[in-house]
Short mmCIF file of C-alpha atoms in Angstrom, two decimals:
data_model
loop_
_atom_site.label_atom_id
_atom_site.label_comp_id
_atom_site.label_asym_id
_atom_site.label_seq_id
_atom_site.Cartn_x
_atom_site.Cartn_y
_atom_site.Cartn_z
CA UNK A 1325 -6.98 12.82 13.34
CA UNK A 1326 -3.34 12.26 13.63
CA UNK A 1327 -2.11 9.72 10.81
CA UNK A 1328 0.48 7.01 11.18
CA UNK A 1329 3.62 8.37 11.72
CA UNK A 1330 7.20 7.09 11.17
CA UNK A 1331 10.95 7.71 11.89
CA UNK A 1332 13.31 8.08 10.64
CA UNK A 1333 12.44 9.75 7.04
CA UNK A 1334 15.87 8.91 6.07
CA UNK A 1335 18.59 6.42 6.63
CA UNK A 1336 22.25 6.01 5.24
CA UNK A 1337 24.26 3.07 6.64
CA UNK A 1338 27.13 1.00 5.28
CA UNK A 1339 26.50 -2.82 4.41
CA UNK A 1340 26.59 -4.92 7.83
CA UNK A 1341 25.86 -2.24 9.79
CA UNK A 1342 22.04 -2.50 11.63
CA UNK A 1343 19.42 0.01 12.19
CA UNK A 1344 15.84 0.14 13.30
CA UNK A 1345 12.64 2.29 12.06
CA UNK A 1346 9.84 3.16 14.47
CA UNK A 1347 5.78 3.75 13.45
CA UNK A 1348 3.19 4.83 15.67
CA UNK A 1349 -0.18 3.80 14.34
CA UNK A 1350 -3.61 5.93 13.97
CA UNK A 1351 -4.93 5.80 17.66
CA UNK A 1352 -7.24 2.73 18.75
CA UNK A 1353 -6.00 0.93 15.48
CA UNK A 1354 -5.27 -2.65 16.78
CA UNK A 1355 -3.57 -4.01 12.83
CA UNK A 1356 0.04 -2.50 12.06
CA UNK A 1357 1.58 -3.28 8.81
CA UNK A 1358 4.96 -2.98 7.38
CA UNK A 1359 5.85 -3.02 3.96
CA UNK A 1360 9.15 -3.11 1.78
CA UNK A 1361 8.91 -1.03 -1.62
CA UNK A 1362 11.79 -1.54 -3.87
CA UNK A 1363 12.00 1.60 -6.32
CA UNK A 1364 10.17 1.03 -9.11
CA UNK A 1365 7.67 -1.67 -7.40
CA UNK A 1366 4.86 -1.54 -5.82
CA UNK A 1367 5.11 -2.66 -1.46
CA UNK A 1368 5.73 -5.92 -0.64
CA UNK A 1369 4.06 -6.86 3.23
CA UNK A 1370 6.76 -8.06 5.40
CA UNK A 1371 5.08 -8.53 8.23
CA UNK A 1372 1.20 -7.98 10.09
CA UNK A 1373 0.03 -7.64 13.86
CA UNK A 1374 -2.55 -7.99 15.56
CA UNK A 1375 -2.67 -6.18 18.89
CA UNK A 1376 1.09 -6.95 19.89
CA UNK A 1377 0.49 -10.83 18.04
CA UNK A 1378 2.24 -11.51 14.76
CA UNK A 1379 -0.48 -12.77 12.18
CA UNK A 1380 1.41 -12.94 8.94
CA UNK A 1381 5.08 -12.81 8.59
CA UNK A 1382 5.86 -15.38 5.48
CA UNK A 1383 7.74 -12.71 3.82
CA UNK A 1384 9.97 -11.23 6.21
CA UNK A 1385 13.84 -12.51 5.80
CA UNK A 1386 13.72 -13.85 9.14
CA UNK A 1387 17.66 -14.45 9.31
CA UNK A 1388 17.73 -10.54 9.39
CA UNK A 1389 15.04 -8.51 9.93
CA UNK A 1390 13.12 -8.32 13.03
CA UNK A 1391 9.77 -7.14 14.52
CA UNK A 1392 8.17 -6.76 17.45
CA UNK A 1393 5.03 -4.40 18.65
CA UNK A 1394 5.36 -4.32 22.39
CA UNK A 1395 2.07 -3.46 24.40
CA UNK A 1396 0.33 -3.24 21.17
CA UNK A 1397 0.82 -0.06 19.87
CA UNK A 1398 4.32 1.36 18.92
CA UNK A 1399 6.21 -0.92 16.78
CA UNK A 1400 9.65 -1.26 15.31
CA UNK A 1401 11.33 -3.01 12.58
CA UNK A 1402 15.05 -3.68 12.91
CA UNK A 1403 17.86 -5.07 9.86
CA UNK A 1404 20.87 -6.60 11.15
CA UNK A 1405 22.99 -7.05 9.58
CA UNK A 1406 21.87 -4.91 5.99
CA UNK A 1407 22.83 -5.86 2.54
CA UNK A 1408 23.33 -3.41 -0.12
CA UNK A 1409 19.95 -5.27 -1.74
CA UNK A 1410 17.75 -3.82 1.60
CA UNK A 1411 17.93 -0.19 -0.06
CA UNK A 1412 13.99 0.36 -0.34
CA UNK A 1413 11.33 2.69 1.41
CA UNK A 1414 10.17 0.71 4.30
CA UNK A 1415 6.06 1.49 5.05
CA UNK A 1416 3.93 1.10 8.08
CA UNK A 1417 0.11 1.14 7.86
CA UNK A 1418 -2.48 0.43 10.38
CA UNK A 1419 -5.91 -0.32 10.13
CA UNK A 1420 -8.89 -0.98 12.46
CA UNK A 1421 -10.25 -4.68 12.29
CA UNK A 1422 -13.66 -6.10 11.06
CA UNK A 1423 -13.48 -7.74 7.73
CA UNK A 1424 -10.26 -7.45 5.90
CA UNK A 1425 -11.71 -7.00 2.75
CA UNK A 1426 -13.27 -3.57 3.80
CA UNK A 1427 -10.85 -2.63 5.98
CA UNK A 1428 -8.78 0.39 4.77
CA UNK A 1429 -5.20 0.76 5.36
CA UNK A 1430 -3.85 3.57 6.27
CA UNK A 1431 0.29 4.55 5.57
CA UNK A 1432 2.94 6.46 6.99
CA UNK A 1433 5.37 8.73 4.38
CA UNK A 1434 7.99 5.86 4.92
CA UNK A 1435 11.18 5.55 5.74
CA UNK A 1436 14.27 5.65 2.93
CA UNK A 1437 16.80 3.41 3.55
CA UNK A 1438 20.09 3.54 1.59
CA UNK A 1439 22.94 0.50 2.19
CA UNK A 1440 26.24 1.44 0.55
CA UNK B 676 -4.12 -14.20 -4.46
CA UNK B 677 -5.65 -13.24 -7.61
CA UNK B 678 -3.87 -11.04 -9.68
CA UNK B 679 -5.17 -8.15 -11.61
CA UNK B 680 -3.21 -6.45 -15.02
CA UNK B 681 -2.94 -2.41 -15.45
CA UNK B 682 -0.94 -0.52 -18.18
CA UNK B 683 2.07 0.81 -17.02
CA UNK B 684 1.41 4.29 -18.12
CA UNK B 685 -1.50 6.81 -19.01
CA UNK B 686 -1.65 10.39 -19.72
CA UNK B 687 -4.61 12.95 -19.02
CA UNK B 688 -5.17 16.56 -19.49
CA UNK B 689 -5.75 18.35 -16.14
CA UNK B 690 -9.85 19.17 -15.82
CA UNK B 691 -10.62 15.90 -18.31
CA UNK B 692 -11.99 12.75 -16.93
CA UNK B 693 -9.46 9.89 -16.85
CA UNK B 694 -10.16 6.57 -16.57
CA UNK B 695 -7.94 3.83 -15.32
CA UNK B 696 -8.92 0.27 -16.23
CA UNK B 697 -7.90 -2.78 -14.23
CA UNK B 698 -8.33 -6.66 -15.88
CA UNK B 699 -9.29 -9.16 -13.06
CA UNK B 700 -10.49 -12.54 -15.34
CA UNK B 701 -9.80 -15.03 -11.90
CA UNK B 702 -11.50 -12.51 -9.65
CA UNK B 703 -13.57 -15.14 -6.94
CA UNK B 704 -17.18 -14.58 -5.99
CA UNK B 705 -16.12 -12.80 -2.27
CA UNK B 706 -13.13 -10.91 -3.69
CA UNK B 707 -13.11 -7.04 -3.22
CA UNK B 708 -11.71 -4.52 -5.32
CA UNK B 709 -9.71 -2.04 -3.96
CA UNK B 710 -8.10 1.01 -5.60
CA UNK B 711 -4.96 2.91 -3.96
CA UNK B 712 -2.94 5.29 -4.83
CA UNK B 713 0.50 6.63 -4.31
CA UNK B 714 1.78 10.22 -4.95
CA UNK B 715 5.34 11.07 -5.00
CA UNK B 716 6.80 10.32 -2.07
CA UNK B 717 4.80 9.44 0.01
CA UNK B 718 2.78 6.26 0.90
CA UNK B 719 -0.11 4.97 -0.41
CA UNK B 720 -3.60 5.99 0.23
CA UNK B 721 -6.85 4.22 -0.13
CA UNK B 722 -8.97 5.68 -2.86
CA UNK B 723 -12.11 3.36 -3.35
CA UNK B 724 -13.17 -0.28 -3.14
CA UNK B 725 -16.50 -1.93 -4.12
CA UNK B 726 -17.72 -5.99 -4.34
CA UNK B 727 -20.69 -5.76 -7.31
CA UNK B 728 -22.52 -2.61 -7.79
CA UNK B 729 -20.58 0.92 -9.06
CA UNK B 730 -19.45 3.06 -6.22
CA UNK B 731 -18.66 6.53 -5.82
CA UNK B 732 -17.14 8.83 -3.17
CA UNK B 733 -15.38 12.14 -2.70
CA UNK B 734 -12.45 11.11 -4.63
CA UNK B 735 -13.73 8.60 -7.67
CA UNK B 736 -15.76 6.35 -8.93
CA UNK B 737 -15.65 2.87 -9.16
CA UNK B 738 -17.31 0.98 -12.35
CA UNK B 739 -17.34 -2.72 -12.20
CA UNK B 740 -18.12 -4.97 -15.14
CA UNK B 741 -21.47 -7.07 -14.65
CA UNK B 742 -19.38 -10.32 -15.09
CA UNK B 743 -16.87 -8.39 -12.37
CA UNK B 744 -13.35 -10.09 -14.35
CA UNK B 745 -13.06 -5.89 -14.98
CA UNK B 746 -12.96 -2.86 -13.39
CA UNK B 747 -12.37 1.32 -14.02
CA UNK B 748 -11.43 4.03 -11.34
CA UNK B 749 -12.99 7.35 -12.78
CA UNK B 750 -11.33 10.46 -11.55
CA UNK B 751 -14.14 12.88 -12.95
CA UNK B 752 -11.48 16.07 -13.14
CA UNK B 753 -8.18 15.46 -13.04
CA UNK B 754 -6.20 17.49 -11.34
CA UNK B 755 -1.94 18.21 -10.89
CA UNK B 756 -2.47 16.60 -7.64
CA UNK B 757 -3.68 13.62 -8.56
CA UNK B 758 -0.43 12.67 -10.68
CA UNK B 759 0.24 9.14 -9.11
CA UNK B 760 0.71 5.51 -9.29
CA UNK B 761 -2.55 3.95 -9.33
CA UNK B 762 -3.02 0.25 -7.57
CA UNK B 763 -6.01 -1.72 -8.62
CA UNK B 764 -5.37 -4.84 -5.71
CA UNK B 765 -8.07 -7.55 -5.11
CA UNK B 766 -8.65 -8.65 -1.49
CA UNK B 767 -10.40 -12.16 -0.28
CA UNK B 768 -13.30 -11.01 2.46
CA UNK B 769 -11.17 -12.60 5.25
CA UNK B 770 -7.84 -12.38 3.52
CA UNK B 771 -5.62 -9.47 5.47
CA UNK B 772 -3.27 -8.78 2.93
CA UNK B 773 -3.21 -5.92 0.15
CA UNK B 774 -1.01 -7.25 -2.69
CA UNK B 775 0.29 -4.62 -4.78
CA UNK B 776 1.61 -4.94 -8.33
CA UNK B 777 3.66 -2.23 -10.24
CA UNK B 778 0.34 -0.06 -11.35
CA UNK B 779 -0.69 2.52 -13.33
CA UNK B 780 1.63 5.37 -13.59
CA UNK B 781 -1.02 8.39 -14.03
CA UNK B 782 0.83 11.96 -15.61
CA UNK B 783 -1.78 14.75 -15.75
CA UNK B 784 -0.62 17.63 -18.26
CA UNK B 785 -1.49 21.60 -17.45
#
């Protein structure tokens, strides 16, 4: 079974500049995650879908960042413009539903994002 | 959310039994216990979870006090590969979110 990949692995950008990160979810999984993880912290959930519906986003720096999960699969997670504080690994996971509390998560290697 | 407490750091020898202990005193009656882990980079993966009784799989074991305010992931033979940050996280039955803290840091010596 293919797991939940992302793009890009890496990212260098100067402050104010934007840029985007892409996750494809385990197949027939209908809850996609993203996370922020700050070196030396455990992740931090920006943002949760349902299907191509947002369910939780009380953490995501709205003035900024942007999400969206068009036709409920693919999603993406754009910064615009980034501060030098968004340097972090950004992590998608997807999981099936039924009761959250059971539900595993499953995560993507990340993507490293450096603001200079 | 409840929060649970972890030390920051343990140490095993590889083929020894380690176990990692996780302090939940406001854990709620419907709160799960869930166990990740995160090697080097790379993102996390689920480990184990349980609600009452002890629980084992391929991986661990999970041992959960009777009064459930603690809890211990066993890793029966440790192994190089299992060098990681361990999260202990506690999840409400319909609450969606995983809430990690900083975790264990686990080194395994040769």
């Amino acid at each position: 079974e293919a797991g939940v990949a992302q793009s890009p692995r890496y990212k260098i950008i100067e402050k104010r500049q934007s840029v985007a990160f892409w996750c494809n979810p385990i197949s027939g999984h209908a809850t996609l995650y993203w996370y922020q993880q700050i070196l030396g912290q455990g992740p931090k959930l920006l943002i949760q879908f349902q299907n191509n519906g947002v369910v939780d986003d009380s953490q995501l720096p709205k003035d900024r960042f942007s999400a969206e999960r068009l036709k409920g699969v693919d999603s993406t997670l754009k910064i615009q413009p980034a501060k030098l504080e968004d340097s972090a690994v950004y992590l998608c996971a997807s999981s099936t539903t039924g009761i959250p509390a059971k539900n595993i998560q499953y995560f993507g290697a990340g993507t490293r994002l450096s603001v200079l | 959310d409840a929060k649970t407490t972890q030390p920051n750091s343990m140490e095993s020898n590889e083929e020894e039994p380690v176990h990692l202990p996780c302090n939940h005193s406001t854990i709620s009656g419907t709160d799960y216990i869930h166990w990740y882990r995160q090697l080097p980079s790379q993102g996390p993966e689920y480990v184990i979870h349980g609600l009452t009784s002890n629980v084992n799989n391929r991986m661990a074991s999970l041992a959960i006090a009777e009064d459930r305010k603690s809890s211990t992931l066993i890793l029966h033979r440790a192994t190089l590969r299992d060098a990681a940050v361990y999260y202990c996280i506690l999840r409400m039955e319909y609450g969606n979110k995983l809430v990690f803290g900083a975790g264990t840091i686990l080194r395994v010596k040769s």
